[in-house]
Tab-separated table of C-alpha atoms in Angstrom:
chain	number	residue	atom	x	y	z
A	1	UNK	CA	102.746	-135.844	-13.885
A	2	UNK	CA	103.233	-137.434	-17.564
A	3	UNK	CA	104.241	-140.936	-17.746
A	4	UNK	CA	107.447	-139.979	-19.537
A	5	UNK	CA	108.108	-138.716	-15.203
A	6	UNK	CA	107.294	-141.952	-13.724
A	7	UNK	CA	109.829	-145.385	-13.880
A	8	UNK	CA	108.926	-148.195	-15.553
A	9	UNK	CA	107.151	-149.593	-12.238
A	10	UNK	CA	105.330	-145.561	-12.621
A	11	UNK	CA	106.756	-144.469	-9.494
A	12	UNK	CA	107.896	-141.045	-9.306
A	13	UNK	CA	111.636	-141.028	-10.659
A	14	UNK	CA	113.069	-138.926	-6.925
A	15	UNK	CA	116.448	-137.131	-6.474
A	16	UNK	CA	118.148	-140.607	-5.800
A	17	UNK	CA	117.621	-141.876	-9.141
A	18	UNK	CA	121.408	-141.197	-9.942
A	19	UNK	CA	122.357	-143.725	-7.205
A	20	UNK	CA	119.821	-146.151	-7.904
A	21	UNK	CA	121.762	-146.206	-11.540
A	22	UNK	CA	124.582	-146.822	-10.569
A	23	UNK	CA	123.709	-149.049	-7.859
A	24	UNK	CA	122.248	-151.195	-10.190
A	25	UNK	CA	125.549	-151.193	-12.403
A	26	UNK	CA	127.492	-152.467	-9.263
A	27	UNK	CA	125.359	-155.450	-8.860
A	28	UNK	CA	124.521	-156.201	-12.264
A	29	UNK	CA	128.044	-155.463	-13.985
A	30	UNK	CA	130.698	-157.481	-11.199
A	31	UNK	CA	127.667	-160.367	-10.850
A	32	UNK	CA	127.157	-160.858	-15.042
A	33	UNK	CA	129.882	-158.739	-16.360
A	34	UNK	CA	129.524	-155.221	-18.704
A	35	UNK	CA	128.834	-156.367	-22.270
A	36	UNK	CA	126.029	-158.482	-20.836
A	37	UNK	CA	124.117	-155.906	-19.180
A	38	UNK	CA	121.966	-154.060	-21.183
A	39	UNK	CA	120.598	-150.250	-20.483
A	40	UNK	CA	117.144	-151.800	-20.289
A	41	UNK	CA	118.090	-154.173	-17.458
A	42	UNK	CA	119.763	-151.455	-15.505
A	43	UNK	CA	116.752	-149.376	-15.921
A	44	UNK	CA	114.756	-152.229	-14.797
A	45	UNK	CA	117.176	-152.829	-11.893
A	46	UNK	CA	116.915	-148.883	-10.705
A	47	UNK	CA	113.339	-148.224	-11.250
A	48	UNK	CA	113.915	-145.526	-13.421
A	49	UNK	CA	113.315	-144.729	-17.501
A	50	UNK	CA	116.106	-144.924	-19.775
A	51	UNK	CA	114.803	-141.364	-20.510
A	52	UNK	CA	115.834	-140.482	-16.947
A	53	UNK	CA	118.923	-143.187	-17.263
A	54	UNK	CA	120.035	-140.562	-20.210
A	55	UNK	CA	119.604	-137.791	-18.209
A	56	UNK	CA	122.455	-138.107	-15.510
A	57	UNK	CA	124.450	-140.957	-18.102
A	58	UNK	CA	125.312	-139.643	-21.592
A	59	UNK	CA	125.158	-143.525	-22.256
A	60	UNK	CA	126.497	-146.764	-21.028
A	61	UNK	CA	130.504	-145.574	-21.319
A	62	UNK	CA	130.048	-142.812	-19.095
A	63	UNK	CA	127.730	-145.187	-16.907
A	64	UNK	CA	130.708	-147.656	-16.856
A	65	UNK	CA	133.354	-144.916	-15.997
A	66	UNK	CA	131.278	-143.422	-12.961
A	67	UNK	CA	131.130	-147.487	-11.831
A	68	UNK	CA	134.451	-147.509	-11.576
A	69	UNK	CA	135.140	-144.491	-10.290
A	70	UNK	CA	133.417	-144.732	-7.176
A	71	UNK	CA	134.963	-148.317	-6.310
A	72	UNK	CA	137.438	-147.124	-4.149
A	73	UNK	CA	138.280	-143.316	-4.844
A	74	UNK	CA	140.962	-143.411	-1.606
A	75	UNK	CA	142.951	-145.964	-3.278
A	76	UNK	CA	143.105	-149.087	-0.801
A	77	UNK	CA	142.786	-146.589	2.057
A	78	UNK	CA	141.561	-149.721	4.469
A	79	UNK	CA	145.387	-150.811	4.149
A	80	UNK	CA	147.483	-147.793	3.353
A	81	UNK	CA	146.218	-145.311	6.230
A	82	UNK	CA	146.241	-148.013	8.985
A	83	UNK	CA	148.169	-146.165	11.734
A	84	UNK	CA	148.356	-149.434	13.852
A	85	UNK	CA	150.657	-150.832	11.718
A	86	UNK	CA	154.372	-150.470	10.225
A	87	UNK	CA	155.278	-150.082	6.667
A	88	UNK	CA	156.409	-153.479	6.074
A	89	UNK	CA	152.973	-154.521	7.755
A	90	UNK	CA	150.861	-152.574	5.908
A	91	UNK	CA	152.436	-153.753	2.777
A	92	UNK	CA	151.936	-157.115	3.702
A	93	UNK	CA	148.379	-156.593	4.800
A	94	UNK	CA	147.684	-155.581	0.507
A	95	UNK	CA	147.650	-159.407	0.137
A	96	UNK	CA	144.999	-159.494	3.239
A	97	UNK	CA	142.142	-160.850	0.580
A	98	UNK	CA	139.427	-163.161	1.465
A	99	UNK	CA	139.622	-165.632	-1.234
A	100	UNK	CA	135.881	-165.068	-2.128
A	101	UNK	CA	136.281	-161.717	-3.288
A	102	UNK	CA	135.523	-160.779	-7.233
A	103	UNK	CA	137.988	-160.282	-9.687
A	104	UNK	CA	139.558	-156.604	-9.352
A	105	UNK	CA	136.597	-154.696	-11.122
A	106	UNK	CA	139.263	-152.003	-12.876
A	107	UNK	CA	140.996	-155.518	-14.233
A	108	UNK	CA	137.773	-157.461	-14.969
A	109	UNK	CA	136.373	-153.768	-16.890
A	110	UNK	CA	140.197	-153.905	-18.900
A	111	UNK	CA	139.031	-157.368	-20.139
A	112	UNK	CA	136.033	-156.877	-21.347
A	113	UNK	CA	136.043	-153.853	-22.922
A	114	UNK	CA	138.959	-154.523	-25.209
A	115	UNK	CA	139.622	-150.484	-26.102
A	116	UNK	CA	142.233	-148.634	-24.898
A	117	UNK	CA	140.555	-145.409	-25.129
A	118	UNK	CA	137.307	-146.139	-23.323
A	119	UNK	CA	137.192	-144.368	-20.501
A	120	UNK	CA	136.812	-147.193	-17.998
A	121	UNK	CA	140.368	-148.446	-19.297
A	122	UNK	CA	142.046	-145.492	-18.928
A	123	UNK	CA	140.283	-144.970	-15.299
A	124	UNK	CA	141.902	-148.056	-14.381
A	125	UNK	CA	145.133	-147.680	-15.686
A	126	UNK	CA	144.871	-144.654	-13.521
A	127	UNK	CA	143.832	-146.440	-10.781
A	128	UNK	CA	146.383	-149.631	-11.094
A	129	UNK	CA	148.720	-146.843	-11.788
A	130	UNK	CA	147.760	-145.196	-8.384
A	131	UNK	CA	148.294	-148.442	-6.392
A	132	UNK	CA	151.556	-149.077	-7.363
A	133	UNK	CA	152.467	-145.229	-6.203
A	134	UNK	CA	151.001	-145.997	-2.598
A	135	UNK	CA	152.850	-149.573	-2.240
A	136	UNK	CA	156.016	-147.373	-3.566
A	137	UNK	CA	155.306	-144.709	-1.353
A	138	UNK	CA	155.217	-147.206	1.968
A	139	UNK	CA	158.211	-149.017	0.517
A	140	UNK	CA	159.783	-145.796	0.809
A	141	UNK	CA	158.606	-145.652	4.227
A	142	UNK	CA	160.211	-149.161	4.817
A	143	UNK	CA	163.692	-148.438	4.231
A	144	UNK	CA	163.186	-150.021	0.631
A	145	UNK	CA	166.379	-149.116	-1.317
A	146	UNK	CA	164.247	-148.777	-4.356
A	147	UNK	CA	160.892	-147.760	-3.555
A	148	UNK	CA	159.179	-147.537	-7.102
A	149	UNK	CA	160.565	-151.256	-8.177
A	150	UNK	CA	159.005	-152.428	-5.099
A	151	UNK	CA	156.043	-150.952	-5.666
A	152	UNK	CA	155.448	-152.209	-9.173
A	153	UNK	CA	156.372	-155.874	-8.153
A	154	UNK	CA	154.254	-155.665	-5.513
A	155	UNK	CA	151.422	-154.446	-7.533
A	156	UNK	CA	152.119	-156.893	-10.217
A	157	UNK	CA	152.126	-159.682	-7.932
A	158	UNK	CA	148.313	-158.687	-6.154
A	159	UNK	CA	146.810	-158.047	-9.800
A	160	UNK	CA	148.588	-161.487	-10.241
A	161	UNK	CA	146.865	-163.299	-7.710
A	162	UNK	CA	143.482	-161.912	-8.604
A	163	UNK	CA	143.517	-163.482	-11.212
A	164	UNK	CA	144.895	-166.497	-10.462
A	165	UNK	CA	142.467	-166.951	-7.670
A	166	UNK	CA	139.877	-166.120	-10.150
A	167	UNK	CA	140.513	-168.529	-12.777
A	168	UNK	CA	141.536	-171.441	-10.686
A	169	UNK	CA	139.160	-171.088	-7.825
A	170	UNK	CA	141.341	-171.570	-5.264
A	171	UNK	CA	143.037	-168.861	-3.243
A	172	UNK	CA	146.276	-167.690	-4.684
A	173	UNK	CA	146.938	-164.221	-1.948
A	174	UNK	CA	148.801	-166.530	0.947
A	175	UNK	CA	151.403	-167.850	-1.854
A	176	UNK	CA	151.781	-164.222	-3.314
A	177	UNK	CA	152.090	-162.742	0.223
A	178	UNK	CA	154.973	-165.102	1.094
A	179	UNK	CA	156.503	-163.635	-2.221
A	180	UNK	CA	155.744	-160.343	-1.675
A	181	UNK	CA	157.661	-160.913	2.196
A	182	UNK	CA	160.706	-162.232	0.529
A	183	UNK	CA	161.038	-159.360	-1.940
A	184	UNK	CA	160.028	-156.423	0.895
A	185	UNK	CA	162.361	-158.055	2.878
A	186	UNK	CA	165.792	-158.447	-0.157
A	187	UNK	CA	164.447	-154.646	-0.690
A	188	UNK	CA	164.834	-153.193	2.765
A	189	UNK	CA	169.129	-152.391	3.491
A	190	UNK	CA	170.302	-154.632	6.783
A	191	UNK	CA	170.100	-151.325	8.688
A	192	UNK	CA	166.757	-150.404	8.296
A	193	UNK	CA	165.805	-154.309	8.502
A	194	UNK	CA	167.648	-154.244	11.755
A	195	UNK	CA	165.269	-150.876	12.683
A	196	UNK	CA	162.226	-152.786	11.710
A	197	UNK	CA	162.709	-155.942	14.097
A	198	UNK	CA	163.874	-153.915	16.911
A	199	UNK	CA	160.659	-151.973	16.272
A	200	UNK	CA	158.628	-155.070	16.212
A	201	UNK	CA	160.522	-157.013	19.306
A	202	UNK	CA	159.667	-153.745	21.337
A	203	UNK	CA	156.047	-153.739	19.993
């Protein structure tokens, strides 16, 4: 085995050096942010080359996209495929966020990157994109009279709160979910409102 096989610590480079990458990249890019971390620190981070690194990365773009890509591929599945609870619940449980948790990585990568055509912006206007259509699509579900308005003020008022929470350090989601009740409930027609409390009376 050459040297050019071996990490930087010499230990043999493995199938998992693909994860290890982009392990690394979660830690190092959500706790010091993307333009700060280098190729030579993630290398360092996953035990591997950069000549391995540039194997499975074409470079740090690509590297950036894939980091994005696999934060939540289901798209808030956690909330929106919750059987146990109702539409109007589970629309309500989207502002469910513990008050410690990071800025929105897709909204934290839009920042930083400052280029529309990077591919990490475009995968999160995809994403963002893809979060208003499941709040829309449970709207929908809810009776709402316009599920697709809904949807986007709902999804305006999480990203919203994000980084609110963010910036002030204190926890924005309880205000914002009190919002977000108020418009889900102006939203819903009397009838289906009336469908939902008999639903949740009988519950």
């Amino acid at each position: 085995m050459t040297e050019l096989e071996k990490g930087p610590t010499g230990r043999r480079r493995g199938r998992g050096a693909r994860e290890r990458i982009v392990s690394a990249s979660q830690q190092l890019f959500r706790e010091q942010g993307i333009n700060r971390t280098g190729m030579d620190q993630l290398c360092a981070a996953a035990q591997v080359s950069k000549r391995t690194a540039y194997q499975h990365f074409t470079g740090k773009d690509e590297l950036v996209a894939d980091y994005l890509r696999r934060f939540d591929p289901s798209v808030l599945s956690g909330v929106f495929d919750r059987t146990d609870l109702t539409p109007r619940e589970r629309l309500l449980a989207a502002f469910d966020v513990p008050p410690t948790t990071p800025l929105c990585p897709y909204i934290a990568a839009a920042v930083e990157l400052h280029d529309p055509q990077h591919p990490a912006s475009q995968y999160a206007r995809d994403y963002k994109k893809a979060v208003a259509a499941r709040l829309a699509d449970t709207a929908r579900e809810a009776g709402a009279a316009d599920p697709e308005q809904l949807g986007e003020q709902l999804a305006l008022l999480i990203d919203g709160a994000a980084a609110r929470t963010r910036v002030l350090n204190a926890d924005a989601f309880p205000t914002a979910a009190a919002i977000a009740a108020v418009l889900i409930d102006n939203a819903i027609p009397a009838t289906a409102g009336d469908d939902r409390r008999r639903e949740e009376v009988s519950s």
